[in-house]
Coordinates of C-alpha atoms in Angstrom, one line a residue:
Chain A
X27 CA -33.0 38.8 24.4
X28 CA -32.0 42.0 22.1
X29 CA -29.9 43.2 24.5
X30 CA -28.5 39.4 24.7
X31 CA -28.1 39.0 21.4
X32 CA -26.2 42.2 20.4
X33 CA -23.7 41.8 23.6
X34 CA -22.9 38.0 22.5
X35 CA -22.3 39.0 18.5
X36 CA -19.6 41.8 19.7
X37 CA -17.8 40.5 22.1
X38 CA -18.3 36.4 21.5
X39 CA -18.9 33.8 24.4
X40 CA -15.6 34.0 26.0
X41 CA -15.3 38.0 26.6
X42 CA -19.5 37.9 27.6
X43 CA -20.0 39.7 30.8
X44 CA -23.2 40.2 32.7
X45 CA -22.4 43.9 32.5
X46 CA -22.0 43.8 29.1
X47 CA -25.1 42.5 28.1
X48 CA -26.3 45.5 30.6
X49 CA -24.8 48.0 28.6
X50 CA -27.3 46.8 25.8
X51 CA -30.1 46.9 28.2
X52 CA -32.4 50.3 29.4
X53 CA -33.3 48.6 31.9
X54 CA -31.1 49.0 35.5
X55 CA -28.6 46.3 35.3
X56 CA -30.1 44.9 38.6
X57 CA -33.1 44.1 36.6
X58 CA -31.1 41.2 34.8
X59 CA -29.4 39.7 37.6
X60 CA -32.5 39.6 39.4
X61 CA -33.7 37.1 36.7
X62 CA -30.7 35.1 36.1
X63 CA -27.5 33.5 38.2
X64 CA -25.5 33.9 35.2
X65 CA -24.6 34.6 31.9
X66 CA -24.8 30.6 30.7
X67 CA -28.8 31.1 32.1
X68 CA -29.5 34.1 30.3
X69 CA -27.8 32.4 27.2
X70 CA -29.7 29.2 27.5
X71 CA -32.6 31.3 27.0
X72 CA -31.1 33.4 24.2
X73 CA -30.5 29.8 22.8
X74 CA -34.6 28.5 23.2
X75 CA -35.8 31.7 21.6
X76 CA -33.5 31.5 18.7
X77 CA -34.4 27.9 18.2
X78 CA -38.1 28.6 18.5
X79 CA -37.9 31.3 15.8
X80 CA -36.0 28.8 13.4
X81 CA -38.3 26.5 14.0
X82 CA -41.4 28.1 13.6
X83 CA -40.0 30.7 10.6
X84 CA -37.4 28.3 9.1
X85 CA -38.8 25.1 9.1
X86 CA -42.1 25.0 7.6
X87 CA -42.7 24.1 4.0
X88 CA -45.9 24.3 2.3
X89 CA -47.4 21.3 1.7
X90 CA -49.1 21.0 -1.5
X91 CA -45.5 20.9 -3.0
X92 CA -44.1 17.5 -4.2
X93 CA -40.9 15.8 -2.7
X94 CA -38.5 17.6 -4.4
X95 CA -40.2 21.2 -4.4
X96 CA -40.1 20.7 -0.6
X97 CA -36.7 19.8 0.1
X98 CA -35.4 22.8 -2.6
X99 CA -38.1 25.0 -0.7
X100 CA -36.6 24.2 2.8
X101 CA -32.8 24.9 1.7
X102 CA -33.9 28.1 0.2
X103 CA -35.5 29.1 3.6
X104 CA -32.3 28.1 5.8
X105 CA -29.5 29.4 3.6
X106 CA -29.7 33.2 3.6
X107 CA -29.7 33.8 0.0
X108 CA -27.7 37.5 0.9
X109 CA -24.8 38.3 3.6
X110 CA -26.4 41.2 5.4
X111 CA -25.0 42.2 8.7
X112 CA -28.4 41.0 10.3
X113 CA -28.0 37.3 8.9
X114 CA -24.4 37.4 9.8
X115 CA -24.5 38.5 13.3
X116 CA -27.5 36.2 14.0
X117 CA -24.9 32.9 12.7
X118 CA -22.5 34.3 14.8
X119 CA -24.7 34.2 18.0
X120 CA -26.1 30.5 16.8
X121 CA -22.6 29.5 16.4
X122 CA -21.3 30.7 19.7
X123 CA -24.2 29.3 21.3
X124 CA -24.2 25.8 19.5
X125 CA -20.0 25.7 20.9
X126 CA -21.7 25.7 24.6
X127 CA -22.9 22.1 23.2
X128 CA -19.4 20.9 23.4
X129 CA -18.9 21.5 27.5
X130 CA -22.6 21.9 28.5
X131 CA -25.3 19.2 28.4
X132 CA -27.7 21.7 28.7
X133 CA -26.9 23.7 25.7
X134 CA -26.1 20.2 24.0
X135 CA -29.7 19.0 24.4
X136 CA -31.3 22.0 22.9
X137 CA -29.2 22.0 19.9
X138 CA -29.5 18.2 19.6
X139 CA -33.4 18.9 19.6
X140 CA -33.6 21.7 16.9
X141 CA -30.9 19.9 14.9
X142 CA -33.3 16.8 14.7
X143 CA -36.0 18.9 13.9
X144 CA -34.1 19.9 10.9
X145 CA -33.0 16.3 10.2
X146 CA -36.2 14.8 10.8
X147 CA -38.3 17.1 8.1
X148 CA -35.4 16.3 5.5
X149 CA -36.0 12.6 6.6
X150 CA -39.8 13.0 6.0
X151 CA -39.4 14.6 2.5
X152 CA -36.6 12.0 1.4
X153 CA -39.1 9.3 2.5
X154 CA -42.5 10.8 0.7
X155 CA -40.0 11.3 -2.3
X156 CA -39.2 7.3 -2.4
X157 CA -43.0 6.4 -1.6
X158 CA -44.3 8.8 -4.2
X159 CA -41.5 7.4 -7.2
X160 CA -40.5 10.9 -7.5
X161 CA -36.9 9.5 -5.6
X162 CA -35.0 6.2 -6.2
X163 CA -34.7 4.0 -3.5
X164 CA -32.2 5.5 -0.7
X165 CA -31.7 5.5 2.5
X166 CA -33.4 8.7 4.0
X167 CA -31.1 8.0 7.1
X168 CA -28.1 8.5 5.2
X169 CA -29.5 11.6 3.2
X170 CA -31.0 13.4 6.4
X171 CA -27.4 13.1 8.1
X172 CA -25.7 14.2 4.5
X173 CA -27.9 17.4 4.0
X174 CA -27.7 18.3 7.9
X175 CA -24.1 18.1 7.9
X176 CA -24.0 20.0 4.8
X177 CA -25.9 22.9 6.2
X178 CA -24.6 22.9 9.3
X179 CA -20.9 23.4 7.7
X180 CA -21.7 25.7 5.5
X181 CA -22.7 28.5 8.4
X182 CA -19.7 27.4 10.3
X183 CA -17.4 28.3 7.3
X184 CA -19.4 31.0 7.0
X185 CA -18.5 32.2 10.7
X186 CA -15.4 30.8 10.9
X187 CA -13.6 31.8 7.3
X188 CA -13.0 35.0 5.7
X189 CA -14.8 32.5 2.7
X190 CA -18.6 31.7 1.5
X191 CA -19.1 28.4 0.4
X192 CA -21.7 28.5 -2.7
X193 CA -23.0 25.1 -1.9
X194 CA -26.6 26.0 -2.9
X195 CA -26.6 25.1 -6.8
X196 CA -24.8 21.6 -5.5
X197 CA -27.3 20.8 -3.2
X198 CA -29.7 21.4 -6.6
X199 CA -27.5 19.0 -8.4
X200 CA -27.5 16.4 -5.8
X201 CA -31.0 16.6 -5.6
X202 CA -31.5 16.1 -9.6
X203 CA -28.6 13.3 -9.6
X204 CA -28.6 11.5 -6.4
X205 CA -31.8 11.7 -5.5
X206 CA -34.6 11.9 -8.4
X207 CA -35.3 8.9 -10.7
X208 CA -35.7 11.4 -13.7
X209 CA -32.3 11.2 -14.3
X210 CA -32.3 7.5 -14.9
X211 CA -35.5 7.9 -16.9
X212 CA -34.3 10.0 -19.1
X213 CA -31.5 7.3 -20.3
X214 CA -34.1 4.7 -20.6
X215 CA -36.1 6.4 -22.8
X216 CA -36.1 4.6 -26.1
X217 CA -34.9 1.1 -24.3
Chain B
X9 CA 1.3 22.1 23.0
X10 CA 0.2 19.2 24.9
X11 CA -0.7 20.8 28.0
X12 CA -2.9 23.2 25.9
X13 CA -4.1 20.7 23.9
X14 CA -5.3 18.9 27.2
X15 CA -6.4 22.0 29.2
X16 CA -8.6 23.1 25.9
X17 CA -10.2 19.6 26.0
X18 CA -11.0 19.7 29.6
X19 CA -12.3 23.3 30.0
X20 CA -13.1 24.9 26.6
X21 CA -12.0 28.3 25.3
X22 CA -14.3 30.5 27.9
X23 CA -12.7 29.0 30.9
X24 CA -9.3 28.4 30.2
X25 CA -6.7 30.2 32.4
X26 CA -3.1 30.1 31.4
X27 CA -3.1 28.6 35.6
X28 CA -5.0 25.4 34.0
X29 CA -2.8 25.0 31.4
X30 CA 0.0 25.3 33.7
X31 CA -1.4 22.2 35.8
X32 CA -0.7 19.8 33.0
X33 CA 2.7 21.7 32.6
X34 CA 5.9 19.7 34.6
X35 CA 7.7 22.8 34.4
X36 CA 6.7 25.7 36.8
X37 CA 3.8 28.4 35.5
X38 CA 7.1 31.3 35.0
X39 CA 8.1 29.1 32.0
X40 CA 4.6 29.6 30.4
X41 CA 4.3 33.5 31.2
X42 CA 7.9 33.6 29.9
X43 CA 6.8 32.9 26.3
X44 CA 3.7 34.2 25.8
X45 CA 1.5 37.3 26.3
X46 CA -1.9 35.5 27.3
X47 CA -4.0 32.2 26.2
X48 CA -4.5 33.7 22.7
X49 CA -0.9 33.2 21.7
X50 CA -0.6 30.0 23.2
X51 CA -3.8 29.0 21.4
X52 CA -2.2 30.4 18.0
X53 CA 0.5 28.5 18.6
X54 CA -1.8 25.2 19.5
X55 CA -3.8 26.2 16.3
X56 CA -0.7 26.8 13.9
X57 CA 1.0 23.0 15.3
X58 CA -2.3 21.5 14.9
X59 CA -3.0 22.7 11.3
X60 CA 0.6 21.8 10.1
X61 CA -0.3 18.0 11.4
X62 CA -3.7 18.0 9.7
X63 CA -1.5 19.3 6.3
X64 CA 1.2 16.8 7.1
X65 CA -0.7 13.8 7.7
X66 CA -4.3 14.1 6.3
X67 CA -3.1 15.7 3.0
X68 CA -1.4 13.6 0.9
X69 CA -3.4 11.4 -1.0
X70 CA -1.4 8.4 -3.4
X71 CA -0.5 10.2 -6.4
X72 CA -0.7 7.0 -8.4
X73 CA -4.4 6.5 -7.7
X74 CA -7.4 7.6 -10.4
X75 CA -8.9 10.9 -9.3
X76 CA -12.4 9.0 -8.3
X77 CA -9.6 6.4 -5.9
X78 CA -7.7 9.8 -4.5
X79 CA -11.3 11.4 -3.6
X80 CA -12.5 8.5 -1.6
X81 CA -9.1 8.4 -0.4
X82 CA -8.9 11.9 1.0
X83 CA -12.2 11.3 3.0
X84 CA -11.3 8.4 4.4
X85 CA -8.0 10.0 6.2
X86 CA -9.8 13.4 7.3
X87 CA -13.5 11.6 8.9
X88 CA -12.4 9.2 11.8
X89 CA -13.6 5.7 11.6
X90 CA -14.0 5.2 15.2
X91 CA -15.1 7.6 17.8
X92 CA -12.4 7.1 20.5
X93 CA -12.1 10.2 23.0
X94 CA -8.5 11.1 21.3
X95 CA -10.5 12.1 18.2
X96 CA -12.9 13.3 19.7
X97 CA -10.7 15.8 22.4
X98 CA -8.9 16.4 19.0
X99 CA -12.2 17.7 17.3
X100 CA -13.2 19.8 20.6
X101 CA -10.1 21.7 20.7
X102 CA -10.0 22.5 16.6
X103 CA -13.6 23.3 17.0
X104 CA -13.0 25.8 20.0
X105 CA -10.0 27.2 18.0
X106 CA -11.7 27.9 14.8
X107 CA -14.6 29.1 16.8
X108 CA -12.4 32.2 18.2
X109 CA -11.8 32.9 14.1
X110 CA -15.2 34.5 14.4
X111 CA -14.2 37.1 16.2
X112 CA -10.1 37.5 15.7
X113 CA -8.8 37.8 12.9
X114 CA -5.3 35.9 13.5
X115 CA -7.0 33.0 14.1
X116 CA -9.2 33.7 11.3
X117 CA -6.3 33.5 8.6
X118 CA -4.8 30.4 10.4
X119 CA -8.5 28.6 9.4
X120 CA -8.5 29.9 6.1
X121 CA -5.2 28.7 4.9
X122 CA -5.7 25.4 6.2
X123 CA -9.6 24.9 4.8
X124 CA -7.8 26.6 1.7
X125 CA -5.8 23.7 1.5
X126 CA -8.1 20.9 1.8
X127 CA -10.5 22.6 -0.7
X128 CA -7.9 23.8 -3.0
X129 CA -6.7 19.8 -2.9
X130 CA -10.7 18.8 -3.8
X131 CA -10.7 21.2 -7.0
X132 CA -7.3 19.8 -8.1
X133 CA -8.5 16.2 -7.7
X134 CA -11.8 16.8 -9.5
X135 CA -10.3 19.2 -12.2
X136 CA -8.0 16.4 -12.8
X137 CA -11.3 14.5 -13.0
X138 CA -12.7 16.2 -15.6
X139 CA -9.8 16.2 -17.9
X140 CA -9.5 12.3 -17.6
X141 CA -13.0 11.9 -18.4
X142 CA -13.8 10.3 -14.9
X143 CA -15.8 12.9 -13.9
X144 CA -18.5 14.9 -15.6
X145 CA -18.0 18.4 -16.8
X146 CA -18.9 19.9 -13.5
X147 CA -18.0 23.2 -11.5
X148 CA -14.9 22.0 -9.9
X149 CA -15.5 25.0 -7.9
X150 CA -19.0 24.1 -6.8
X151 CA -18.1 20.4 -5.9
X152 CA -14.9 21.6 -3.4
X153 CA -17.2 24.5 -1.8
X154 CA -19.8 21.7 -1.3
X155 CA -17.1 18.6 -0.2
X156 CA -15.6 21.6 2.6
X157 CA -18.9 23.2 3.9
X158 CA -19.8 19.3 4.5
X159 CA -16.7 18.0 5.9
X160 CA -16.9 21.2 8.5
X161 CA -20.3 20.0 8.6
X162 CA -19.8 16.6 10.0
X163 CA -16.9 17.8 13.0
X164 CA -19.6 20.4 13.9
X165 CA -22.4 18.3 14.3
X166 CA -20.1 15.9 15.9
X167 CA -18.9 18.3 18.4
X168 CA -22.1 19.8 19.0
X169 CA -24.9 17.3 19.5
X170 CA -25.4 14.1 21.1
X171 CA -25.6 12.6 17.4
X172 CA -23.1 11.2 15.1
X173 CA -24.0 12.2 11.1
X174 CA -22.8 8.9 9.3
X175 CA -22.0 11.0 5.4
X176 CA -19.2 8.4 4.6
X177 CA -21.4 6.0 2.6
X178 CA -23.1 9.0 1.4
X179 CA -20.4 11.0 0.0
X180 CA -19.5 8.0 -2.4
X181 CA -23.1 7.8 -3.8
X182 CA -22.6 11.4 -4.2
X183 CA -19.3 10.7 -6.1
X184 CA -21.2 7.7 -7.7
X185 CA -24.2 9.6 -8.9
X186 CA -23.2 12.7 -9.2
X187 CA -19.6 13.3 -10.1
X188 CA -18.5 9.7 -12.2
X189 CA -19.6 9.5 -15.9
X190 CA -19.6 5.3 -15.5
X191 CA -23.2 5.6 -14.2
X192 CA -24.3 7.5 -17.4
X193 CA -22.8 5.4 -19.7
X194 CA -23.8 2.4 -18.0
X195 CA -27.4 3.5 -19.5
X196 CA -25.6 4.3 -22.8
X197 CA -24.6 0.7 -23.0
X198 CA -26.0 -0.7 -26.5
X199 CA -27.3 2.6 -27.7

């Protein structure tokens, strides 16, 4: 998978050879094909692993937190807060592996699956948040979709542009404007 | 450009040949060789033609409109109301295109100047915001890094995964809620 990884954030998805994952590899390049048909196989796995790291590193939030600890908690654990090689090379890899999606069903369905998982623990906070009065009344459909676009964009121009989007203080903003009742509470006070 | 454009479409970046673009080319595959080096100048030249549309025809925004109208405005020309396959071929290739900006650096200035443009045309709207009294006294800065990392965001997710991220009704809460000052001073109303 190291030997995976490093190959794929040089050279990108296109220029990928078997060989050149070898050349990463101290093992006899024999070794690999032996495991795998090709390169899309031995990305596919790449992919899973990845996913199953963000998953199990990335996703979870403590849970004593309230609503809105939780949701600032989860975007401080999936946007790198510093723009280290590591953390770059690593969105690189997930980006080049997430364009797969857009010809192969099979890399499709394992990004649609770690995306929801993303979506789907926004969707839960949002939803806590409008049960426990700590957020107005919204749709946690429309927010989940709004905060995993947001997220999602902000690595690609990340990867893509010679730019970093600052979109972490916004995301605080939205959070106290759009989605807590404070706000509004703190213009009725008095009424 | 068309034949590119089609070609990208069908096969992606990784697996097209200058032969498969020539196959949705009338004129004979010399013709294509004649003008360019490889696929990567052909694709610059796909990249630079599509951009220049995008500036042309998703830009301008009715000059006579309030800054809240033009914002709302400028969304509703760059996300696609309907999902028809031309779009969404559209999407693929752009996608593909700004995907090979991770690794080369032509392409890489190509997708900067054009995501330059859009965000630059976000700042100017919301500055102009500001200064009307429209909007609160925000980061314009903030708000166009956010408003690009979540427009990327929505192609991406688009391209990507078997799921559609609706964010249109969300952006204008967030424009509601967060940007306007009407909502404030609807609470101020008889203080």
């Amino acid at each position: 998978m190291k030997a995976t990884f490093t190959a794929l954030a040089e050279h990108g998805y296109a220029d990928l050879t078997i060989d050149r994952i070898s050349e990463h590899f101290p093992k006899s390049e024999g070794l690999v094909f032996y495991h795998y048909d090709g390169k899309d196989e031995v990305l596919l796995d790449l992919l899973d692993y990845l996913l199953e790291r963000f998953v199990q590193i990335g996703m979870p939030v403590p849970d004593d937190g309230d609503p809105e600890t939780q949701l600032r908690s989860l975007f401080d654990q999936v946007i790198p807060q510093d723009n280290e090689q590591q953390a770059r090379d690593y969105e690189i890899v997930l980006t080049e592996l997430r364009m797969q999606a857009a010809q192969d069903k099979k890399f499709r369905e394992q990004i649609d699956r770690s995306q929801n998982i993303f979506r789907d623990r926004v969707k839960e906070i949002v939803q806590n948040g409008i049960e426990s009065g700590d957020f107005r009344d919204i749709d946690p459909d429309m927010v989940a979709d709004f905060l995993t676009a947001l997220f999602s964009g902000e690595i690609f121009e990340r990867v893509t542009t010679g730019a970093t989007r600052s979109i972490r203080s916004e995301i605080d903003s939205y959070i106290d404007y759009r989605l807590l009742t404070d706000k509004e509470s703190d213009h009725d006070v008095g009424d």
